[in-house]
PDB file of N, CA and C in Angstrom:
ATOM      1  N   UNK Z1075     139.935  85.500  92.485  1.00  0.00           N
ATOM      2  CA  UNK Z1075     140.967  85.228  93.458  1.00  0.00           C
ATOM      3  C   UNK Z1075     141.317  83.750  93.473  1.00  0.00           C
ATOM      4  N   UNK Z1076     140.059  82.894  93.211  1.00  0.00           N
ATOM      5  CA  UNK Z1076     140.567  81.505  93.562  1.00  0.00           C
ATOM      6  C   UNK Z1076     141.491  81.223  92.298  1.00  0.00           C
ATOM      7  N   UNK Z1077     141.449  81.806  90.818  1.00  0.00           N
ATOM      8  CA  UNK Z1077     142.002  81.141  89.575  1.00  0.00           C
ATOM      9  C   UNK Z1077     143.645  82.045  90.105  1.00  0.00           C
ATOM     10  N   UNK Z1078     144.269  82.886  90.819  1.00  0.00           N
ATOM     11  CA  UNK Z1078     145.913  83.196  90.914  1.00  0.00           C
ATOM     12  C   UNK Z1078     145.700  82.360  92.346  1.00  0.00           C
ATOM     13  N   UNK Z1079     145.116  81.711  93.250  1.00  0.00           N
ATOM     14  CA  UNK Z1079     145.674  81.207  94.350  1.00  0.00           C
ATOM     15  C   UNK Z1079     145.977  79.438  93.674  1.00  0.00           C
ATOM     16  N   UNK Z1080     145.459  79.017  92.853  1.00  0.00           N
ATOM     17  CA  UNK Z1080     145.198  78.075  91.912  1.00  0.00           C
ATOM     18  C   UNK Z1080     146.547  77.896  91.357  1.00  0.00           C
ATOM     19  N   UNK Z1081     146.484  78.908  90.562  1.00  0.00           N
ATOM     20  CA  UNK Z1081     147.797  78.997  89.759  1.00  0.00           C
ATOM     21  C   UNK Z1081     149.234  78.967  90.586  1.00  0.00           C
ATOM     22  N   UNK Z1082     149.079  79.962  91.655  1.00  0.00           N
ATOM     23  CA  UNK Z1082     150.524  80.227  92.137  1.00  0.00           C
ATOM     24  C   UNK Z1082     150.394  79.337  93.221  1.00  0.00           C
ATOM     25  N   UNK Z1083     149.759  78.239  93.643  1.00  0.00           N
ATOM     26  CA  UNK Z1083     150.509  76.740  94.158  1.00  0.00           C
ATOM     27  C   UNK Z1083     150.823  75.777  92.881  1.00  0.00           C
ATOM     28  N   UNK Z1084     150.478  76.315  91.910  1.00  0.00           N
ATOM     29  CA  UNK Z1084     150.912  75.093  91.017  1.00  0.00           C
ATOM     30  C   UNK Z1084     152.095  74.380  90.899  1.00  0.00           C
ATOM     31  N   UNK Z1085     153.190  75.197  91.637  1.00  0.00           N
ATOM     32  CA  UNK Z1085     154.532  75.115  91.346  1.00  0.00           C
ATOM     33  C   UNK Z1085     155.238  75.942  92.524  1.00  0.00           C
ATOM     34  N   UNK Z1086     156.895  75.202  92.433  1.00  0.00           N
ATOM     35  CA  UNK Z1086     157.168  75.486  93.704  1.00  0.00           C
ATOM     36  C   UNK Z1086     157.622  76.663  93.715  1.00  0.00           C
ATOM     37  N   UNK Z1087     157.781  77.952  92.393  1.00  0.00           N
ATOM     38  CA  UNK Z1087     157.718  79.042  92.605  1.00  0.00           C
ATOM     39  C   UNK Z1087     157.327  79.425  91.021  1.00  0.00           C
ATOM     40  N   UNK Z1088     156.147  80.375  91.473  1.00  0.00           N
ATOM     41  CA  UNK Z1088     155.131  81.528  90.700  1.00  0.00           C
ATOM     42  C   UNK Z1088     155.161  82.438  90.420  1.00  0.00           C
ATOM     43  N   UNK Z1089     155.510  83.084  89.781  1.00  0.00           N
ATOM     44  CA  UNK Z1089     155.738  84.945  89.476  1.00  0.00           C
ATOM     45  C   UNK Z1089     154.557  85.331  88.486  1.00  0.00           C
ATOM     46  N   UNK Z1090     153.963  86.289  89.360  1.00  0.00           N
ATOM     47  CA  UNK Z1090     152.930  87.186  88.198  1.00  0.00           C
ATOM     48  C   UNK Z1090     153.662  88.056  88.253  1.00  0.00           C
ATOM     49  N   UNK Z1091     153.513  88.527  86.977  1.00  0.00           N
ATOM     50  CA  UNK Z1091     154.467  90.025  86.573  1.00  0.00           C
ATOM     51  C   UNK Z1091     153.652  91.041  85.235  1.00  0.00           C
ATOM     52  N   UNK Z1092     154.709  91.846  84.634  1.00  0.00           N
ATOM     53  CA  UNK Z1092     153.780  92.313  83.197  1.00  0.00           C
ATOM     54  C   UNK Z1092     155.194  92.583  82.487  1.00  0.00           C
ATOM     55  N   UNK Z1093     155.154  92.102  81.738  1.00  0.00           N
ATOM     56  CA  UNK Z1093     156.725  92.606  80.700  1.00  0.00           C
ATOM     57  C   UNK Z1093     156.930  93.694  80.417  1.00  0.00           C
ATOM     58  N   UNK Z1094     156.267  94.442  81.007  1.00  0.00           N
ATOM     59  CA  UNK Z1094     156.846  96.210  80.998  1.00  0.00           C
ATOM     60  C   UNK Z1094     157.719  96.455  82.427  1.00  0.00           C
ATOM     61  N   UNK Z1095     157.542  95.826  83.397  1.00  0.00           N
ATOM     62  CA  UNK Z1095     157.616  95.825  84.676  1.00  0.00           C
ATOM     63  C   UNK Z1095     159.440  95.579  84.965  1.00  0.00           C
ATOM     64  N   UNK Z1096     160.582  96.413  84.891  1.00  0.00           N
ATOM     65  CA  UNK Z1096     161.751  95.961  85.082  1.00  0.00           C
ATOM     66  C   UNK Z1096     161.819  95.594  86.677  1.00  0.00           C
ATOM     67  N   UNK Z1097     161.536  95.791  87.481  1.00  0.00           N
ATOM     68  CA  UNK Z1097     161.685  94.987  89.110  1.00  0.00           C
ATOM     69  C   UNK Z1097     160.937  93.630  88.936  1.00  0.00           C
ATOM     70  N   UNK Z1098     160.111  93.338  88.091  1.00  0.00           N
ATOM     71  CA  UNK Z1098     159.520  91.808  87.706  1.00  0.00           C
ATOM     72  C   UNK Z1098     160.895  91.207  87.699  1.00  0.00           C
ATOM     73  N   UNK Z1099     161.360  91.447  86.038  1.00  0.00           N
ATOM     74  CA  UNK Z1099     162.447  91.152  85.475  1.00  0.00           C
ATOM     75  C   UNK Z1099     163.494  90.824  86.672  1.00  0.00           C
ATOM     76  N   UNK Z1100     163.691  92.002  87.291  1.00  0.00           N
ATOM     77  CA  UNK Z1100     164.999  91.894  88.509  1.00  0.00           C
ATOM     78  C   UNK Z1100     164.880  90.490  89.198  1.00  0.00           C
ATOM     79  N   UNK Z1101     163.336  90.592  89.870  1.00  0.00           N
ATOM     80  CA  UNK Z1101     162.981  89.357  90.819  1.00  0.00           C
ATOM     81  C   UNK Z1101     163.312  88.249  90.092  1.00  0.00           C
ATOM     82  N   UNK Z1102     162.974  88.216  88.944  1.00  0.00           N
ATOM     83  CA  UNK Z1102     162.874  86.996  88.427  1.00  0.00           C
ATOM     84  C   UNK Z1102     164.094  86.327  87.685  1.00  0.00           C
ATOM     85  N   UNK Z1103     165.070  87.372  87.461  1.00  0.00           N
ATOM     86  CA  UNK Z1103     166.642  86.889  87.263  1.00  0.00           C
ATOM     87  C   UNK Z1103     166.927  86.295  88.934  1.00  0.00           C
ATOM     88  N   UNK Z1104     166.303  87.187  89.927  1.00  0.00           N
ATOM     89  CA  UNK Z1104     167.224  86.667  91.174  1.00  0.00           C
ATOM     90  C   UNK Z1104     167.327  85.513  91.480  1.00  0.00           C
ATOM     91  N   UNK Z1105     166.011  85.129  90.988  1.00  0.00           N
ATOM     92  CA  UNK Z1105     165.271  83.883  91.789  1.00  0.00           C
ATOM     93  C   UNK Z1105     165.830  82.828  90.851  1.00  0.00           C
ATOM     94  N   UNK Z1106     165.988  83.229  88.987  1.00  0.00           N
ATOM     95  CA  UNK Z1106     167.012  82.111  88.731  1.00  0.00           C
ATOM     96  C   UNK Z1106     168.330  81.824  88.634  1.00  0.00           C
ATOM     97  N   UNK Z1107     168.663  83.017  89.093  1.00  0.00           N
ATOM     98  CA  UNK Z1107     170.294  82.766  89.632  1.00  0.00           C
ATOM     99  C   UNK Z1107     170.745  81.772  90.898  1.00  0.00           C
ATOM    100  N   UNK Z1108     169.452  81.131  91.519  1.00  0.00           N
ATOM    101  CA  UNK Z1108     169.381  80.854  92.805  1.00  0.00           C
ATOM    102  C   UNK Z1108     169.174  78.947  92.256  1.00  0.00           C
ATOM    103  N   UNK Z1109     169.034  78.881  90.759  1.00  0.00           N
ATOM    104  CA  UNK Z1109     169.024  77.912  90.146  1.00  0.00           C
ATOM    105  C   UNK Z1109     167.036  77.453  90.187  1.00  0.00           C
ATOM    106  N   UNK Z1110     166.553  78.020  90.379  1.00  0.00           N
ATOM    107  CA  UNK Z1110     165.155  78.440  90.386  1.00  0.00           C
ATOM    108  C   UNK Z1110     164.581  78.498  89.113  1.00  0.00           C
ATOM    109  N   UNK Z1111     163.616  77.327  88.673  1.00  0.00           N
ATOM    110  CA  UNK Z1111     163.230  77.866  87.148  1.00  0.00           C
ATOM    111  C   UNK Z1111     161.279  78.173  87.501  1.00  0.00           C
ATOM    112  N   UNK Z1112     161.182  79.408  88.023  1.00  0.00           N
ATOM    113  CA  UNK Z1112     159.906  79.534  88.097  1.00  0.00           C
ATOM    114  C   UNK Z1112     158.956  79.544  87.143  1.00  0.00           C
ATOM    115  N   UNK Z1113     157.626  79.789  87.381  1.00  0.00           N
ATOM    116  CA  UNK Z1113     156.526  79.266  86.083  1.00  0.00           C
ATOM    117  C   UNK Z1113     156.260  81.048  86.636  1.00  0.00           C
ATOM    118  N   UNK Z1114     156.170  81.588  85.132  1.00  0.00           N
ATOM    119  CA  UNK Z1114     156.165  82.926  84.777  1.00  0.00           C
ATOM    120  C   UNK Z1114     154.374  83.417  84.367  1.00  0.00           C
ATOM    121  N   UNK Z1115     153.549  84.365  85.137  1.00  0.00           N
ATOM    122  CA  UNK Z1115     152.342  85.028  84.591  1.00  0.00           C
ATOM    123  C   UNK Z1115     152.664  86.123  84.078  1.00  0.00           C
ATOM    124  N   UNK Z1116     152.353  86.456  82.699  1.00  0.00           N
ATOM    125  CA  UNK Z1116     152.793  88.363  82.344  1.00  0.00           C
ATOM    126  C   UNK Z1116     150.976  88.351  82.506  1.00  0.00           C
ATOM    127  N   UNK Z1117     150.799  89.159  83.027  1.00  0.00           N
ATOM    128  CA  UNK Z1117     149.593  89.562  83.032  1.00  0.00           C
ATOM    129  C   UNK Z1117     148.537  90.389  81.751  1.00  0.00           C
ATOM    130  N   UNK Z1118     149.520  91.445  81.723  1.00  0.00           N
ATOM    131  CA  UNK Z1118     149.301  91.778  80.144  1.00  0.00           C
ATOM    132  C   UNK Z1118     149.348  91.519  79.117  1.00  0.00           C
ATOM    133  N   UNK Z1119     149.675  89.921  79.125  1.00  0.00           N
ATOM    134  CA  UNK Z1119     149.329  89.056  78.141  1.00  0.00           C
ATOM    135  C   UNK Z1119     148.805  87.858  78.255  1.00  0.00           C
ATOM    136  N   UNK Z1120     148.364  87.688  78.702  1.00  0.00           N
ATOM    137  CA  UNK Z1120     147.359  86.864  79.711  1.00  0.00           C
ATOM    138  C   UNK Z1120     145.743  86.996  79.525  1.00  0.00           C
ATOM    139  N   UNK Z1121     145.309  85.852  79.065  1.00  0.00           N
ATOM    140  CA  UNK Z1121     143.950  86.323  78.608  1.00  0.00           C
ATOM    141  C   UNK Z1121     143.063  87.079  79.422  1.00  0.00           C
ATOM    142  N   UNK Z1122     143.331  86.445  80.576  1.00  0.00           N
ATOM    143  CA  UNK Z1122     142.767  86.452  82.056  1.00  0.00           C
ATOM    144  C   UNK Z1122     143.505  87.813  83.076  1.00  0.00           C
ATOM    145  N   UNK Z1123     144.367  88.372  82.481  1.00  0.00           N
ATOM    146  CA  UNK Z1123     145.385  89.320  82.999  1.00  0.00           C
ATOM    147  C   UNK Z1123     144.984  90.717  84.096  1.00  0.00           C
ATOM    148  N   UNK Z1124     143.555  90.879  83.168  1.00  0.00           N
ATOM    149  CA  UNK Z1124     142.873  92.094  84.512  1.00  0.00           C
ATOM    150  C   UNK Z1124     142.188  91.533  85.595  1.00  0.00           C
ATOM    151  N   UNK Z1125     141.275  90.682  85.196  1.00  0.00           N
ATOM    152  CA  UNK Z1125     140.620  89.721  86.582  1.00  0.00           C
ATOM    153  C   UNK Z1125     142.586  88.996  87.455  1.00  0.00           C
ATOM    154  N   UNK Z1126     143.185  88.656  87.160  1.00  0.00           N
ATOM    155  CA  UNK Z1126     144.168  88.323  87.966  1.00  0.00           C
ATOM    156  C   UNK Z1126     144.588  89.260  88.485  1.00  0.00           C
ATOM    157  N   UNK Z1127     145.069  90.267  87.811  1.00  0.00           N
ATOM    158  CA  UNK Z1127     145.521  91.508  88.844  1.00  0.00           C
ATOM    159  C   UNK Z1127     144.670  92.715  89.596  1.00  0.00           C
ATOM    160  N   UNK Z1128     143.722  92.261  89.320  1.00  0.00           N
ATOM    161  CA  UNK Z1128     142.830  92.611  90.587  1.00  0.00           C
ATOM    162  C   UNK Z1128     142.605  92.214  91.956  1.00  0.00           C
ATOM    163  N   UNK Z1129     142.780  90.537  91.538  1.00  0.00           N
ATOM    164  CA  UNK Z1129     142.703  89.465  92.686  1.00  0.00           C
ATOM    165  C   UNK Z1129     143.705  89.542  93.385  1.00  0.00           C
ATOM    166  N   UNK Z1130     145.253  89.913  92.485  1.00  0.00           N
ATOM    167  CA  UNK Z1130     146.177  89.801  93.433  1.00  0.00           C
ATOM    168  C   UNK Z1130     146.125  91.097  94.346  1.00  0.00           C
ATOM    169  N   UNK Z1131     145.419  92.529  94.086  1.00  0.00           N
ATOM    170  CA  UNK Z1131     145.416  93.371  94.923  1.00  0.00           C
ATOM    171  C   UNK Z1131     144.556  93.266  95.839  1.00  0.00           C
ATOM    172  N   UNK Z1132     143.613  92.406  95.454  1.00  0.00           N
ATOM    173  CA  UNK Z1132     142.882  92.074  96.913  1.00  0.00           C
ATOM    174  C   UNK Z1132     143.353  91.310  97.857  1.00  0.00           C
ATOM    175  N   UNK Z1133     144.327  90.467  97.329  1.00  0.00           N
ATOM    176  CA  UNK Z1133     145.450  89.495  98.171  1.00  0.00           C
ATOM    177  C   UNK Z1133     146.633  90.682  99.325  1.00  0.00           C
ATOM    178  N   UNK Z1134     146.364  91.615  98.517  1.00  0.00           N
ATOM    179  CA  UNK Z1134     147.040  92.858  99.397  1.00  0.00           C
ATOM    180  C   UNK Z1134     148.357  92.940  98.549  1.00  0.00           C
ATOM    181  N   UNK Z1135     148.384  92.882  97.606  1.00  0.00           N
ATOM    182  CA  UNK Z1135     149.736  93.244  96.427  1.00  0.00           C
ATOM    183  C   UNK Z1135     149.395  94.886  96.088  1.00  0.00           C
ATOM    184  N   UNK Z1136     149.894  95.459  96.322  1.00  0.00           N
ATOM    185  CA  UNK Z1136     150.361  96.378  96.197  1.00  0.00           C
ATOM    186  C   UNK Z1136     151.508  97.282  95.768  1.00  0.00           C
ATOM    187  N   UNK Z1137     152.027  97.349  94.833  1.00  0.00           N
ATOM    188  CA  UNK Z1137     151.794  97.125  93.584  1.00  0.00           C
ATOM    189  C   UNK Z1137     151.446  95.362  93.149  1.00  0.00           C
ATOM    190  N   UNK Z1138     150.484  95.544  91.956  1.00  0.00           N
ATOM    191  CA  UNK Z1138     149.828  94.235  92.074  1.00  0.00           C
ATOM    192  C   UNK Z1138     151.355  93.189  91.574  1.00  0.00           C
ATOM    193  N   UNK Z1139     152.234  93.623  90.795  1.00  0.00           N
ATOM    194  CA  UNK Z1139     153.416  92.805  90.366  1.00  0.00           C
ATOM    195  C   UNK Z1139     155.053  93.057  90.556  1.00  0.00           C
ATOM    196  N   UNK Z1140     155.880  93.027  91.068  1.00  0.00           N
ATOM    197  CA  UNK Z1140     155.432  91.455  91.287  1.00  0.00           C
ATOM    198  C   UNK Z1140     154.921  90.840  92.164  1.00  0.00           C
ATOM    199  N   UNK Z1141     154.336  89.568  91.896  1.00  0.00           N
ATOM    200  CA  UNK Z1141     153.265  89.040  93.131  1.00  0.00           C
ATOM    201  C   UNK Z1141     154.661  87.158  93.274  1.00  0.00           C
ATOM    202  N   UNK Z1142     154.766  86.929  94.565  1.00  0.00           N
ATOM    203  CA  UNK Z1142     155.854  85.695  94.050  1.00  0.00           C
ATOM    204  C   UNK Z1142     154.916  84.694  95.121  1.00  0.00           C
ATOM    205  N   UNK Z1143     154.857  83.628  94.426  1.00  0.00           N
ATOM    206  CA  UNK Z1143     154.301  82.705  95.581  1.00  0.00           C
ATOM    207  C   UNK Z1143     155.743  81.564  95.661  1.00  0.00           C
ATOM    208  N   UNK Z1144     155.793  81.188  96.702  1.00  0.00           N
ATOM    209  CA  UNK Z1144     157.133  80.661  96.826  1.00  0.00           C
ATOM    210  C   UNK Z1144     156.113  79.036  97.296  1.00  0.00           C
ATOM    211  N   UNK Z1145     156.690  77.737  97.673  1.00  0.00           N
ATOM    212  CA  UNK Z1145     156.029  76.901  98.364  1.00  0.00           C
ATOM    213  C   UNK Z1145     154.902  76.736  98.662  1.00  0.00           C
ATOM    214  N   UNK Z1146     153.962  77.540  97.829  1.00  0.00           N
ATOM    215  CA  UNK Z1146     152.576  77.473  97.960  1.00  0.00           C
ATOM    216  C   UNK Z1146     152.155  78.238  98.293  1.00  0.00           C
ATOM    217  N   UNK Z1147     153.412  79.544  98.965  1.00  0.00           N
ATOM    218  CA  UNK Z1147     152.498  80.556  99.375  1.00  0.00           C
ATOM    219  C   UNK Z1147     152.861  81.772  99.293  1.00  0.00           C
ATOM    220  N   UNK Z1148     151.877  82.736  99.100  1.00  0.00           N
ATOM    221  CA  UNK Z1148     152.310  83.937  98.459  1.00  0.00           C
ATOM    222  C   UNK Z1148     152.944  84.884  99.694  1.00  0.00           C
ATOM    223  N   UNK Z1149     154.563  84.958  99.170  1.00  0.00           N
ATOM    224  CA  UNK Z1149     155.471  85.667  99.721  1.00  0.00           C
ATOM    225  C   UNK Z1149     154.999  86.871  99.871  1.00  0.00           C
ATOM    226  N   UNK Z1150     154.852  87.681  98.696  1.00  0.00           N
ATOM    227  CA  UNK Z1150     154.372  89.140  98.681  1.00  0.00           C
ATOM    228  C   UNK Z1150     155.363  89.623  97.168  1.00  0.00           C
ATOM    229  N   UNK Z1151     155.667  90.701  97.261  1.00  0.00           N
ATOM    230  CA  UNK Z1151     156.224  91.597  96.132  1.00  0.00           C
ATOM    231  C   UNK Z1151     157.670  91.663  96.002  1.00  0.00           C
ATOM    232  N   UNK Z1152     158.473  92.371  95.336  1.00  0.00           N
ATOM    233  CA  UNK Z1152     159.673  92.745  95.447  1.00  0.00           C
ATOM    234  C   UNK Z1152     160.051  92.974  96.854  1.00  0.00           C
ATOM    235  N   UNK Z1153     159.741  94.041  97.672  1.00  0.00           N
ATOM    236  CA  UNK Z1153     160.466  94.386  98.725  1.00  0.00           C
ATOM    237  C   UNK Z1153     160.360  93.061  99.746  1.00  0.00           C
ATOM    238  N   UNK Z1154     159.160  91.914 100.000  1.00  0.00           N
ATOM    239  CA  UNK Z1154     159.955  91.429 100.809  1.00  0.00           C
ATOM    240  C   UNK Z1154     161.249  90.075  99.888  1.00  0.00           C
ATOM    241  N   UNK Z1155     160.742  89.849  98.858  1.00  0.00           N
ATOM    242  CA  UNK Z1155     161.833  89.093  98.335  1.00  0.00           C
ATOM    243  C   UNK Z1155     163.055  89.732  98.568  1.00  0.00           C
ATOM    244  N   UNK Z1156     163.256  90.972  98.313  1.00  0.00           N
ATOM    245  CA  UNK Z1156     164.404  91.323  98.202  1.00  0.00           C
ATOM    246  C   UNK Z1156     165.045  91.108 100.247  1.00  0.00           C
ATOM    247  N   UNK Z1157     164.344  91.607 100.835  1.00  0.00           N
ATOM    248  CA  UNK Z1157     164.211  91.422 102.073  1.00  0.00           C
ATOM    249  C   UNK Z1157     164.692  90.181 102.605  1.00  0.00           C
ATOM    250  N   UNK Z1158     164.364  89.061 102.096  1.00  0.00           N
ATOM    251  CA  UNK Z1158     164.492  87.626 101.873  1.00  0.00           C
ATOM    252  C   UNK Z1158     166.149  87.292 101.894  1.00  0.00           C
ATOM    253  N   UNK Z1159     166.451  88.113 100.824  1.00  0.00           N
ATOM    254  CA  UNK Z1159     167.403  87.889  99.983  1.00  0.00           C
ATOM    255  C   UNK Z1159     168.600  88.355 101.198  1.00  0.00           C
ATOM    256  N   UNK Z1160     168.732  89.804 100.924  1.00  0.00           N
ATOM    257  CA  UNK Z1160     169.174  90.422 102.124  1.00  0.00           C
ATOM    258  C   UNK Z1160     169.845  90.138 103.734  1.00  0.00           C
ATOM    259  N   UNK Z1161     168.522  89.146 104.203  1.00  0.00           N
ATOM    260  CA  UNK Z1161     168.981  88.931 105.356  1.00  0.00           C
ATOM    261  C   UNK Z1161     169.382  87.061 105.370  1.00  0.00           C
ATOM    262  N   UNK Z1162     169.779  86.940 103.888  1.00  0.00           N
ATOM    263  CA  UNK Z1162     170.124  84.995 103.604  1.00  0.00           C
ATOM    264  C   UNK Z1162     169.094  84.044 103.711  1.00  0.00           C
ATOM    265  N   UNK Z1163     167.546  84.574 103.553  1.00  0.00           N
ATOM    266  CA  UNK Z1163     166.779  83.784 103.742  1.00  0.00           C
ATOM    267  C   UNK Z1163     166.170  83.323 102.897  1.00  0.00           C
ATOM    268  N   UNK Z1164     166.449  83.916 101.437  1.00  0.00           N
ATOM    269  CA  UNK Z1164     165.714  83.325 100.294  1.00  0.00           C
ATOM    270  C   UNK Z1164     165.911  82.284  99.444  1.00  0.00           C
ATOM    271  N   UNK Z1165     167.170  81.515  99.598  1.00  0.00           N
ATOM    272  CA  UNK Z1165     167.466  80.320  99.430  1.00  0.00           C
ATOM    273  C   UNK Z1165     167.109  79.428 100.521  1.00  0.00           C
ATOM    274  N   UNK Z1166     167.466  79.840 101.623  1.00  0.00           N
ATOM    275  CA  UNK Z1166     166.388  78.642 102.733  1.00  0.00           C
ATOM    276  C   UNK Z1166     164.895  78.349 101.834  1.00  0.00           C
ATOM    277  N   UNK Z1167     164.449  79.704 102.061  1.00  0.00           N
ATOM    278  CA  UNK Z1167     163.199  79.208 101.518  1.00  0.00           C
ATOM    279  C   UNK Z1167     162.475  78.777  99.948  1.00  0.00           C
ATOM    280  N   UNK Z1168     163.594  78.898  98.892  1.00  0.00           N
ATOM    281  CA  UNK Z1168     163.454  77.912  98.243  1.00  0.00           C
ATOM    282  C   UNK Z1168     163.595  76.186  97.697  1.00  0.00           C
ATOM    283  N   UNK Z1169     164.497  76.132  99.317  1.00  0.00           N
ATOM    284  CA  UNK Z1169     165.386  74.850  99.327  1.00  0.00           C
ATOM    285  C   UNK Z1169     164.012  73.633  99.991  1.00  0.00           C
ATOM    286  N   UNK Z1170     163.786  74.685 100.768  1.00  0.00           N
ATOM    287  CA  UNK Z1170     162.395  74.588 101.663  1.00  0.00           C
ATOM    288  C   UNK Z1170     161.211  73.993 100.660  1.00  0.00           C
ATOM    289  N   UNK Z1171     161.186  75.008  99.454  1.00  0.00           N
ATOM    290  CA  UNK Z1171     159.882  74.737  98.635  1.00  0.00           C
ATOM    291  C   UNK Z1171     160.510  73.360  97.642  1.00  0.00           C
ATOM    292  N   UNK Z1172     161.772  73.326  97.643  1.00  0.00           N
ATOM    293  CA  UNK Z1172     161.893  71.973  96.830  1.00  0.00           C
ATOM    294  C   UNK Z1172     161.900  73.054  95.570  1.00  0.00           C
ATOM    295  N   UNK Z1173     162.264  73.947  95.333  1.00  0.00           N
ATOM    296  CA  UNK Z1173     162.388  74.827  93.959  1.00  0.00           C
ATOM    297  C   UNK Z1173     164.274  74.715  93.337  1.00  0.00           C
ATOM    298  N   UNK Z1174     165.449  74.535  94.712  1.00  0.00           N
ATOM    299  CA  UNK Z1174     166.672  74.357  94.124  1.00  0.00           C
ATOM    300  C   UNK Z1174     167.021  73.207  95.268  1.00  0.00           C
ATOM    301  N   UNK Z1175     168.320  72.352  94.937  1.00  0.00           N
ATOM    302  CA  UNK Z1175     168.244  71.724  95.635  1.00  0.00           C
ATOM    303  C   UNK Z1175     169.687  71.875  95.936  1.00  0.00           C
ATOM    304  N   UNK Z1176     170.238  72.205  97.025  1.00  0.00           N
ATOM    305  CA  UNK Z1176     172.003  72.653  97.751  1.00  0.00           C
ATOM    306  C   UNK Z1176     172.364  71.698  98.006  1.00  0.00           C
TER     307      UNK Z1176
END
C-alpha cells in the first residue's frame, strides 16, 4: 500500500489503470482533454502490477482501475471522476492540484 500511495502523490495527477481496461482509456483521454498530462500505471505491465492492485483494493477501489489520485489524493475510480466532471467540478479540482492552469 505504501509503494501506490508513494507513487500516486508523485504528481499532480496519477492514473493506475491496465491497457485492456477501455473506461481507463476514457478517464484518461478526459483528464487530457482538460490539458492534464497525467503520469500513467498499466498495472499489467508493471513489474510490481499485482502487489499494486491489491493495495489499491484495499484503498477501497473497487474495481481496482481506474484508481485516479488527483492533488495528492486519491479521488477514487471512474464513477466519481466522471461525477466530478458532470457536476463542473473536475477542472476546479485540477486547477486546484496545479495539474492545468485556466
Amino acid at each position: 500500500m505504501d509503494m501506490v500511495m508513494k507513487l500516486g502523490t508523485s504528481s499532480s495527477v496519477v492514473i493506475f489503470t491496465k491497457s485492456s481496461c477501455c473506461i481507463s482509456h476514457s478517464i484518461e483521454t478526459l483528464i487530457r482533454n482538460f490539458g492534464a498530462n497525467p503520469i500513467i500505471y498499466e498495472l499489467n505491465t508493471h513489474p510490481n502490477g499485482k502487489k499494486m492492485e491489491k493495495a489499491l483494493m484495499e484503498l477501497g477501489c473497487q474495481p481496482s482501475v481506474p484508481a485516479i489520485f488527483i492533488g495528492k489524493e486519491l479521488v477514487g475510480g471512474a464513477n466519481e471522476i466522471m461525477s466530478l466532471n458532470l457536476r463542473g467540478k473536475l477542472k476546479q479540482l485540477l486547477i486546484r492540484a496545479n495539474a492545468i492552469w485556466v
